[in-house]
Tab-separated table of C-alpha atoms (C1' of nucleotides) in Angstrom:
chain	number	residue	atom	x	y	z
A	1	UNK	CA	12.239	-27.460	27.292
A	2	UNK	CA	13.819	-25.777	24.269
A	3	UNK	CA	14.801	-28.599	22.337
A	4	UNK	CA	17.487	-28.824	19.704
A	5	UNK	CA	19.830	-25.444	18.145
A	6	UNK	CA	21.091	-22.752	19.421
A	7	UNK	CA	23.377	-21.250	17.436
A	8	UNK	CA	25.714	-18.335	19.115
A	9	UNK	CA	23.865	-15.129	19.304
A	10	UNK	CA	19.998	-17.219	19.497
A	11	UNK	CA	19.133	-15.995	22.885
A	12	UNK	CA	15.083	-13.918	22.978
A	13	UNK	CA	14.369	-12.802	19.681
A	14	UNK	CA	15.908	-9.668	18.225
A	15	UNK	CA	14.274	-6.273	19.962
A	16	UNK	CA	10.544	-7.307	19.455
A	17	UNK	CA	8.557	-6.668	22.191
A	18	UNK	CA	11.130	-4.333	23.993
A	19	UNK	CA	11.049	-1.637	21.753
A	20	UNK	CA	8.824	1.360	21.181
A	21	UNK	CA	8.579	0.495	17.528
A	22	UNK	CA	7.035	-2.839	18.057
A	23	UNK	CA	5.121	-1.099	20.485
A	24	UNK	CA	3.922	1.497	18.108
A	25	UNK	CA	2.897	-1.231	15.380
A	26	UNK	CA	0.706	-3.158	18.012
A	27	UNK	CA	-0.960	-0.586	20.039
A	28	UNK	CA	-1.636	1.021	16.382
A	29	UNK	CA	-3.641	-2.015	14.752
A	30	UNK	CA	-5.122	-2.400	17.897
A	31	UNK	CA	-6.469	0.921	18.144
A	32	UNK	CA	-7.517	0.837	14.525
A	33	UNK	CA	-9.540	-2.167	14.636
A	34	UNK	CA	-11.280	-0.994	17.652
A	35	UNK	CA	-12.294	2.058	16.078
A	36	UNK	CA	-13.315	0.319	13.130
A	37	UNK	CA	-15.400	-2.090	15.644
A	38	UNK	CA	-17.147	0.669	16.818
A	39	UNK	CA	-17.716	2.552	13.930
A	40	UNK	CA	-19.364	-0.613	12.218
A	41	UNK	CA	-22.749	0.542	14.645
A	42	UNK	CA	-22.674	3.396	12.415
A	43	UNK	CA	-22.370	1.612	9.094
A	44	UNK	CA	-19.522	3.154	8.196
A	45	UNK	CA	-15.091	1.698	7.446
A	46	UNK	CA	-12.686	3.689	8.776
A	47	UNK	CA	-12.139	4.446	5.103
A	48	UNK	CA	-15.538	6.262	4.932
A	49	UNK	CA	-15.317	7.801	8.000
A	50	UNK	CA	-12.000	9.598	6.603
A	51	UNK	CA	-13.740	10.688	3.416
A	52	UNK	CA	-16.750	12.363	5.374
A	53	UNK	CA	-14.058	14.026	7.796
A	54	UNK	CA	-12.084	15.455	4.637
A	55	UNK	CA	-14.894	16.663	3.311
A	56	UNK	CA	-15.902	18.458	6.379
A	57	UNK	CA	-12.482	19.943	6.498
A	58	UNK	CA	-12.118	21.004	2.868
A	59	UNK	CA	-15.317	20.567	0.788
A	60	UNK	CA	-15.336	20.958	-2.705
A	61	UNK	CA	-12.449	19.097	-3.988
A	62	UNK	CA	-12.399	16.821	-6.870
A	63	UNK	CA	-12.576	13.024	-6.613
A	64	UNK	CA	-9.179	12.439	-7.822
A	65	UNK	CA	-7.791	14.809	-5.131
A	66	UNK	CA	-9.538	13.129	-2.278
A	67	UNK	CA	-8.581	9.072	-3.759
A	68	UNK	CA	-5.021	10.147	-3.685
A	69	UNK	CA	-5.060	11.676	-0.195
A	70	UNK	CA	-7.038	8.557	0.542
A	71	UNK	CA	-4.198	6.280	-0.757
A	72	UNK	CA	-6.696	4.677	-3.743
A	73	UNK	CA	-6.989	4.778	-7.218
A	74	UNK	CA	-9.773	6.822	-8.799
A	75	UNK	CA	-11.088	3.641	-10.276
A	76	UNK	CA	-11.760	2.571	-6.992
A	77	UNK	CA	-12.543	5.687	-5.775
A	78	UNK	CA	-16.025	6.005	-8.125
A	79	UNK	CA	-17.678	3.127	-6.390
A	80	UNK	CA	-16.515	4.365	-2.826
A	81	UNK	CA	-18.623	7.335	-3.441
A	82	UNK	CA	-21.452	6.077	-5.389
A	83	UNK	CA	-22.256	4.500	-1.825
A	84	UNK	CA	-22.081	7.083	0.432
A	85	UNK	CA	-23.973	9.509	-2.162
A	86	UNK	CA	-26.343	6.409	-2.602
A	87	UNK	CA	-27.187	6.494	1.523
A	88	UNK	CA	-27.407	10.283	1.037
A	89	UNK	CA	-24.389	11.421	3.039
A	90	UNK	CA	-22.503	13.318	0.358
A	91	UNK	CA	-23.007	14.783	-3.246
A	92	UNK	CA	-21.633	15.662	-6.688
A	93	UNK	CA	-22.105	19.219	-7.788
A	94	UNK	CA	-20.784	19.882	-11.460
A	95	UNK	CA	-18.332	22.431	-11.908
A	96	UNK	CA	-20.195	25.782	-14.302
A	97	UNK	CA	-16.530	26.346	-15.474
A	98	UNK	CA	-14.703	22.834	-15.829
A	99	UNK	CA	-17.070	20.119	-16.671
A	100	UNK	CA	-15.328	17.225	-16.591
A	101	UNK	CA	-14.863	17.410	-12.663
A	102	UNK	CA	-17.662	16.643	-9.488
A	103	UNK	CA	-16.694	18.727	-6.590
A	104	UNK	CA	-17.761	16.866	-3.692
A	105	UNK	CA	-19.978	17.987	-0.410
A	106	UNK	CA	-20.827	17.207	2.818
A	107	UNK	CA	-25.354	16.272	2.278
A	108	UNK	CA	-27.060	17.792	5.750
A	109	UNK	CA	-27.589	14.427	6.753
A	110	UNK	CA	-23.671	13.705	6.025
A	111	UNK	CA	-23.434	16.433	8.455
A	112	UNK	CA	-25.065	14.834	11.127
A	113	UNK	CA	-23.559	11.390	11.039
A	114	UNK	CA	-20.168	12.963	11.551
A	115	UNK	CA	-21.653	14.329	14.412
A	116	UNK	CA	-22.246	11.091	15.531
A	117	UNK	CA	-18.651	10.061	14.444
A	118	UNK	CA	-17.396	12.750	16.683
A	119	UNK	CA	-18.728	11.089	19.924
A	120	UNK	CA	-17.579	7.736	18.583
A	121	UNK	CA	-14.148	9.268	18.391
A	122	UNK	CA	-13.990	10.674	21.985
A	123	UNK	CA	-15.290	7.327	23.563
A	124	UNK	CA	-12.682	5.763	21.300
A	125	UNK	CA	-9.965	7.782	22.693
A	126	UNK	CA	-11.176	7.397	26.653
A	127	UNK	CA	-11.385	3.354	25.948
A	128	UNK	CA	-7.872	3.177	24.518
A	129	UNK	CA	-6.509	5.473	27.167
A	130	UNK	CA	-8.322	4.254	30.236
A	131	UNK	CA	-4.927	3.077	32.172
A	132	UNK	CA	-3.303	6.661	31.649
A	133	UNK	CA	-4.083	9.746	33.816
A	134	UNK	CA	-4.988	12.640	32.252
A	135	UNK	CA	-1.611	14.191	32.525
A	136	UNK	CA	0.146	11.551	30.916
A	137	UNK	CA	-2.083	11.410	28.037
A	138	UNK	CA	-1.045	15.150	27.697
A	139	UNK	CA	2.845	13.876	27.840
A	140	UNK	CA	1.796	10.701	25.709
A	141	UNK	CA	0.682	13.263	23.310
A	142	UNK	CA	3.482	15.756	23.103
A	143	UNK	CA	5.687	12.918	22.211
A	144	UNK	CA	3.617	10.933	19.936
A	145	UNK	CA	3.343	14.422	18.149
A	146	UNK	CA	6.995	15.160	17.526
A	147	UNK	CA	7.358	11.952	16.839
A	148	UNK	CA	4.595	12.343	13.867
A	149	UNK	CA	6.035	15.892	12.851
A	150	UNK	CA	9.833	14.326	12.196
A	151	UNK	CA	8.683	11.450	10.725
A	152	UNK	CA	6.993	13.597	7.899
A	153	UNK	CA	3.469	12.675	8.828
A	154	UNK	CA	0.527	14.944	7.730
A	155	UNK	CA	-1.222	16.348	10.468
A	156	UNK	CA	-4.534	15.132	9.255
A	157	UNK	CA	-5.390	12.484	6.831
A	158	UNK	CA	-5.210	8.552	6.520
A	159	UNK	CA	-3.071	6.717	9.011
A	160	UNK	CA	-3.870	2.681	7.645
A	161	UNK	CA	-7.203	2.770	5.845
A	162	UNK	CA	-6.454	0.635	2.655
A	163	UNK	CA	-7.072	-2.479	4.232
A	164	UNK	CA	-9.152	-2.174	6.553
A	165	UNK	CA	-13.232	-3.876	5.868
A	166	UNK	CA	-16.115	-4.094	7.782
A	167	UNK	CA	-16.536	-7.342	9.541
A	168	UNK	CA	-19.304	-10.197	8.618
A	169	UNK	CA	-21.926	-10.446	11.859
A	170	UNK	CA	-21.906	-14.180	12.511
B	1	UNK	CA	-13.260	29.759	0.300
B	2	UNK	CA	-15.621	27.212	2.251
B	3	UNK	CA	-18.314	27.276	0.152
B	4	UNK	CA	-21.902	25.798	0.806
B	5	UNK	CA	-23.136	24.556	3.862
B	6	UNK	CA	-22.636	24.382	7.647
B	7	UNK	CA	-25.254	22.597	9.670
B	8	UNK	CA	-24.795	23.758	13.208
B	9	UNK	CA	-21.746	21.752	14.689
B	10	UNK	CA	-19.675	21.645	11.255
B	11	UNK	CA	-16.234	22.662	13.065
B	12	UNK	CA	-12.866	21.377	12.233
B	13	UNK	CA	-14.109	17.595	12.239
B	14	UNK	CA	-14.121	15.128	15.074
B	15	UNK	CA	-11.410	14.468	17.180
B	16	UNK	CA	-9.016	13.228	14.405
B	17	UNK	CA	-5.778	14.784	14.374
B	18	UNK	CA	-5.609	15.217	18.178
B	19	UNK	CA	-6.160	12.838	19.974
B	20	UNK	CA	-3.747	9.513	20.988
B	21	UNK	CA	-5.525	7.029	19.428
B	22	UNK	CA	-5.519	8.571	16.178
B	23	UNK	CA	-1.674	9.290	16.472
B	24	UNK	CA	-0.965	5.646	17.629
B	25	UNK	CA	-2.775	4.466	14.578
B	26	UNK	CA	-0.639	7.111	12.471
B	27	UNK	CA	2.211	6.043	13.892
B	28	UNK	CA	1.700	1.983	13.744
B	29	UNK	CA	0.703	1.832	10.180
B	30	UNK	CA	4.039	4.243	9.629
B	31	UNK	CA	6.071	1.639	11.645
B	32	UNK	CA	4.642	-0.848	10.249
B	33	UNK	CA	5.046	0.345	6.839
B	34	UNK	CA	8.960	1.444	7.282
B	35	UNK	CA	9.864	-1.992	8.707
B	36	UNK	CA	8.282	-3.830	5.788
B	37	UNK	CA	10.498	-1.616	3.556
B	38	UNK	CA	13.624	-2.939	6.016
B	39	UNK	CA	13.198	-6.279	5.937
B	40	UNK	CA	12.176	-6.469	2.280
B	41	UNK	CA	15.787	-6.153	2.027
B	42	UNK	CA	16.456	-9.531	3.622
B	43	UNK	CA	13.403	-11.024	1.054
B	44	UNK	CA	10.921	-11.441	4.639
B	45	UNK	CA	7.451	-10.409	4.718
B	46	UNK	CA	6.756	-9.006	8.368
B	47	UNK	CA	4.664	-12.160	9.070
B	48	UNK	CA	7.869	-14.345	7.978
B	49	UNK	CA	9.795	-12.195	10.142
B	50	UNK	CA	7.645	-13.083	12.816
B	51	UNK	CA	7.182	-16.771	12.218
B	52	UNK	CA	11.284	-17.010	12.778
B	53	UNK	CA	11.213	-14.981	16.155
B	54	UNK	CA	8.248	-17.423	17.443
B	55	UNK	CA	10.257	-20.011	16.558
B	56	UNK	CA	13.083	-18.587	18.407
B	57	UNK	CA	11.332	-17.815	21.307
B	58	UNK	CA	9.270	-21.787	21.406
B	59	UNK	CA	10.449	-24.328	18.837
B	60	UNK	CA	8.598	-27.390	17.969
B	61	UNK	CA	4.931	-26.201	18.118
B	62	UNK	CA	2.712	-27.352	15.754
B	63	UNK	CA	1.840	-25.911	12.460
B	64	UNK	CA	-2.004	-25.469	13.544
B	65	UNK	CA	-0.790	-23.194	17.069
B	66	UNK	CA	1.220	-21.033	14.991
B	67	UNK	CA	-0.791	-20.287	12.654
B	68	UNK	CA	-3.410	-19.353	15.524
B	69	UNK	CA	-0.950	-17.044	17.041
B	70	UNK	CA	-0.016	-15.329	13.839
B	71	UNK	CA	-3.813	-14.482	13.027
B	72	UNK	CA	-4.254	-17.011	9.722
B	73	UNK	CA	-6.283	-20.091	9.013
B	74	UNK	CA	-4.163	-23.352	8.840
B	75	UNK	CA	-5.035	-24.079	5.135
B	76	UNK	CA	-3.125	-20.402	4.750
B	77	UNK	CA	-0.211	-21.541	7.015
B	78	UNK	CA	0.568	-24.260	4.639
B	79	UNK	CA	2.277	-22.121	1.602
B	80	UNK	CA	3.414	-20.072	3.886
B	81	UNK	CA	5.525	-22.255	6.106
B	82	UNK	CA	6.626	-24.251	2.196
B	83	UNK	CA	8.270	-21.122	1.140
B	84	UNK	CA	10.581	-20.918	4.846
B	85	UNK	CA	11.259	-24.606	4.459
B	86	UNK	CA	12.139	-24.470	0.664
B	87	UNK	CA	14.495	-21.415	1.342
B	88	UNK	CA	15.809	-23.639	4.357
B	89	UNK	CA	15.166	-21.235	7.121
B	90	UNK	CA	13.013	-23.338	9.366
B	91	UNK	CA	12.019	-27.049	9.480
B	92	UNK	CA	9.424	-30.359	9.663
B	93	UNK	CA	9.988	-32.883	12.081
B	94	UNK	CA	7.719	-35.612	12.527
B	95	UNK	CA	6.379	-36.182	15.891
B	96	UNK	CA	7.416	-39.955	16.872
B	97	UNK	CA	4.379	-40.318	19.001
B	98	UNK	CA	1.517	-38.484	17.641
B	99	UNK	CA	2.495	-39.349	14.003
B	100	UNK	CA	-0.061	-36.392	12.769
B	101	UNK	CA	1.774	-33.079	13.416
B	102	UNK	CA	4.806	-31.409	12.871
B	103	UNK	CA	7.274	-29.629	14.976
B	104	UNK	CA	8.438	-26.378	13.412
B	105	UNK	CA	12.090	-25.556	13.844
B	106	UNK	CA	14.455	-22.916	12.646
B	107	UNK	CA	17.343	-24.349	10.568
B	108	UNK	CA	21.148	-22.609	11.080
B	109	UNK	CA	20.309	-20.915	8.375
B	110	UNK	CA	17.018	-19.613	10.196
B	111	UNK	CA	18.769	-18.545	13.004
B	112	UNK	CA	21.602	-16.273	11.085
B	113	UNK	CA	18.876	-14.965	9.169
B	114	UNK	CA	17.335	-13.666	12.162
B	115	UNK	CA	20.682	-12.309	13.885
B	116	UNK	CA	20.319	-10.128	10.848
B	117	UNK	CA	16.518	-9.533	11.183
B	118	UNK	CA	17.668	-7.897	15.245
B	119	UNK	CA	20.356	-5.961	13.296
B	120	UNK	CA	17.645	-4.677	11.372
B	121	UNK	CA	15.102	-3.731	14.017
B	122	UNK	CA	17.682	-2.526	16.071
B	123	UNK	CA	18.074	0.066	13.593
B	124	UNK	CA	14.760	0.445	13.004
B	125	UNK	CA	13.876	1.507	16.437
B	126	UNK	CA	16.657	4.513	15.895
B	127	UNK	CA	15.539	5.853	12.730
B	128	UNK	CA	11.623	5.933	14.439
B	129	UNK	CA	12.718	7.917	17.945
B	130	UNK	CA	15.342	9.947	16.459
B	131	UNK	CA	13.053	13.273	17.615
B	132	UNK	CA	13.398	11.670	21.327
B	133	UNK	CA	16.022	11.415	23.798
B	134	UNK	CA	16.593	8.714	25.211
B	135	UNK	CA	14.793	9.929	29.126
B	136	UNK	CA	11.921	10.732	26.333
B	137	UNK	CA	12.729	7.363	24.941
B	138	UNK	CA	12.115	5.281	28.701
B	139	UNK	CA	9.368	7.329	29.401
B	140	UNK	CA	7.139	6.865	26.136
B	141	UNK	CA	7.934	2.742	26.250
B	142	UNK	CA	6.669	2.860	30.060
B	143	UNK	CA	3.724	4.497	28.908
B	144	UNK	CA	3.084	2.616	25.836
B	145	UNK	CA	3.212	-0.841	27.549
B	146	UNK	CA	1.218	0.379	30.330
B	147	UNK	CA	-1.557	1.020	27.501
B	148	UNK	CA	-0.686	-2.378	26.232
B	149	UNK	CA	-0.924	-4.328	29.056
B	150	UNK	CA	-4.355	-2.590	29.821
B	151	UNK	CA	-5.579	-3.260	26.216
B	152	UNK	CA	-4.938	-7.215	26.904
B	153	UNK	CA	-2.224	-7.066	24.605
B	154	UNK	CA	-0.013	-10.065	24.645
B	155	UNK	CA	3.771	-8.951	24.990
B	156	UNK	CA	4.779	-10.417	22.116
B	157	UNK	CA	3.494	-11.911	19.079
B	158	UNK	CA	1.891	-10.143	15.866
B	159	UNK	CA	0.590	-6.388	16.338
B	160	UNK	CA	-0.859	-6.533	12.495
B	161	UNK	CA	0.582	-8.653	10.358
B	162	UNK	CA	-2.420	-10.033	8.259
B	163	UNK	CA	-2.733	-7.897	5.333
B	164	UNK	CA	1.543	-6.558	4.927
B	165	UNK	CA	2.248	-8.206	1.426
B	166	UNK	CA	6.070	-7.276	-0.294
B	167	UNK	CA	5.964	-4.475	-2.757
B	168	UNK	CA	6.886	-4.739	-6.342
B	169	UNK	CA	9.882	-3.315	-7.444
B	170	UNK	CA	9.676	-0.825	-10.218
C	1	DT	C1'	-15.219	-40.023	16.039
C	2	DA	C1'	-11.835	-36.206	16.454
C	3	DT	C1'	-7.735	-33.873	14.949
C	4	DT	C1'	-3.410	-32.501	11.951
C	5	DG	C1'	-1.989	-31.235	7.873
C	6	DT	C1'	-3.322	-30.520	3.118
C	7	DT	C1'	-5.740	-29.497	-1.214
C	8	DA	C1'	-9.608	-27.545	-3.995
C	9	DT	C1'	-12.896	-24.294	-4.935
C	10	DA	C1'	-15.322	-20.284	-5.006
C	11	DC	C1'	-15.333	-15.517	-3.855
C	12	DT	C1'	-13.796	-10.907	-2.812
C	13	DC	C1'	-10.721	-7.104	-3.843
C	14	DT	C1'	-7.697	-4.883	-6.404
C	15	DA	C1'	-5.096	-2.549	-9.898
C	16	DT	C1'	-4.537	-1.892	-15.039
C	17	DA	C1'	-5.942	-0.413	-18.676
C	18	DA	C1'	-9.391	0.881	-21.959
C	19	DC	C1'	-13.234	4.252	-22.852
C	20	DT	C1'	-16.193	8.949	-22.711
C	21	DA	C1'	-16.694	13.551	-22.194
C	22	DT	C1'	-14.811	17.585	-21.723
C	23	DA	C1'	-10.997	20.803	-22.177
D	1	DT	C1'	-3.343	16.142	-26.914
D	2	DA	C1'	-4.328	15.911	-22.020
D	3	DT	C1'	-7.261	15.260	-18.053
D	4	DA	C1'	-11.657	13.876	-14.850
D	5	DG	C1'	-14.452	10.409	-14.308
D	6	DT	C1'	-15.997	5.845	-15.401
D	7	DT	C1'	-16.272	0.925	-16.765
D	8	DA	C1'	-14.334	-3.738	-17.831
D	9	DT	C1'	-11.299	-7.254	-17.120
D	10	DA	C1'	-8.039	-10.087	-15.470
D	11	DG	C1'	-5.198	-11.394	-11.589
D	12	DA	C1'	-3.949	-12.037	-6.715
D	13	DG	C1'	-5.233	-13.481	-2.105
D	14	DT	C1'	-8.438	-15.202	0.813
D	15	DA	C1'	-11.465	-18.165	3.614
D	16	DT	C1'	-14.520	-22.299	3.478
D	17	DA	C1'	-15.042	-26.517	3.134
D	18	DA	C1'	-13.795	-31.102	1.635
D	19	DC	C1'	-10.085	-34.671	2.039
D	20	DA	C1'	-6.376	-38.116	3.762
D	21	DA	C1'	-3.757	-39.871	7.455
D	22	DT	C1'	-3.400	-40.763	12.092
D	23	DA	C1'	-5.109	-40.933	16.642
DNA sequence: TATTGTTATACTCTATAACTATA
DNA sequence: TATAGTTATAGAGTATAACAATA
């Protein structure tokens, strides 16, 4: 096999598969397209499913706040939420003292889907770490988490939404 | 602060921030996202980067396979493998018998290219465990392809190239 | 008739930049 | 004048499907 070239240093491709970094890359798309997989049942992106969990967390921000924390521009953000407020999930209160800015909620019903999102999340997490025993997920996670902390990574908040769609259903 | 509402399980969202398959997607768009930056420094997209190690690893397949591996339609792989050939990294050979494909090879130029490309992942791989030793190190990458291998992962090839496009420079 | 590489077209997404209403 | 939200537009990137050459 291996036909023609081979130039000195050739030999298996630089550090791909070897290293934790390629590692890292890999196992992370693969866990974010199952989760968007699975969310999908719920109608929901991964993008969407961050927005409901931010709002959860901290409600009453503005929309500009929450587009930049979701990496998007505000012009994109508007018809982002026009669909979830649409379906009912969140909603736009005015601001009495500044009214030029929505502050954004959590609906009841909002509330209740991310209940829903919650058990989506834990069977997520069991699926992806089915070949690890519980204590190594616990030293998988102390790692992962330093890891995270030095490289300047917000504890909460968007790890790859941006590109991520819903899939057609052929 | 917290204002309105609270409908029975509200709590401090789903299982976002801390679990492993949140982290690994943190963590593998951040990877992702740092190596881009690298290796925009050599002018390569992360899919380029990856066309040159498959070629590395198995020269002479056809246009149509890698384009399969690397997760893009072969009407895509067509501009994409024209910009390689006019920079004279890799190259067309006609197949003497089956006068239809080509056989995809690096060029000398290809393969220096990519002696820098392991320079560059080499130090890659540094800058993302710097918070680990190195027995953290070995003991995260046996965990990691354990997860991998489980996931039906293949051990090399594309973890999410797809939608990683250059940045503009401002 | 089936397959490789290629081109053409139509469509989706996106960011940029105007515009409005409030401040 | 500056800022929150919104709308409009133009551009990039894509997949789908048609096409030519070879089998």
């Amino acid at each position: 096999m291996s036909s023609g070239y081979d130039v000195g240093m050739t030999a298996s491709a630089p550090t791909p598969r070897t290293g934790v970094a390629f590692l890292l890359a890999q196992l992370g798309a693969h866990a974010a397209g199952l989760f968007a997989d699975r969310i999908a049942g719920l109608d929901l992106t991964p993008a969407q499913a961050g927005l409901l969990r931010m709002l959860a967390a901290a409600p009453g921000r503005s929309q500009r706040e929450l587009a930049g924390d979701l990496g998007m521009p505000p012009s994109r953000f508007v018809p982002f939420a026009d669909e979830l407020e649409e379906r009912g999930l969140i909603e736009r209160r005015r601001n009495a003292s500044d009214r030029r800015v929505y502050a954004l909620h959590l609906t009841g019903k909002g509330e209740a889907l991310l209940a829903e999102l919650a058990q989506a999340g834990m069977a997520h997490e069991q699926q992806l770490c089915d070949a690890l025993t519980d204590e190594e997920r616990d030293r998988l996670l102390v790692l992962l988490r330093r890891m995270a902390d030095q490289q300047g990574l917000r504890p909460d908040v968007h790890p790859g939404y941006r590109n991520l769609r819903p899939k057609p259903k052929p």
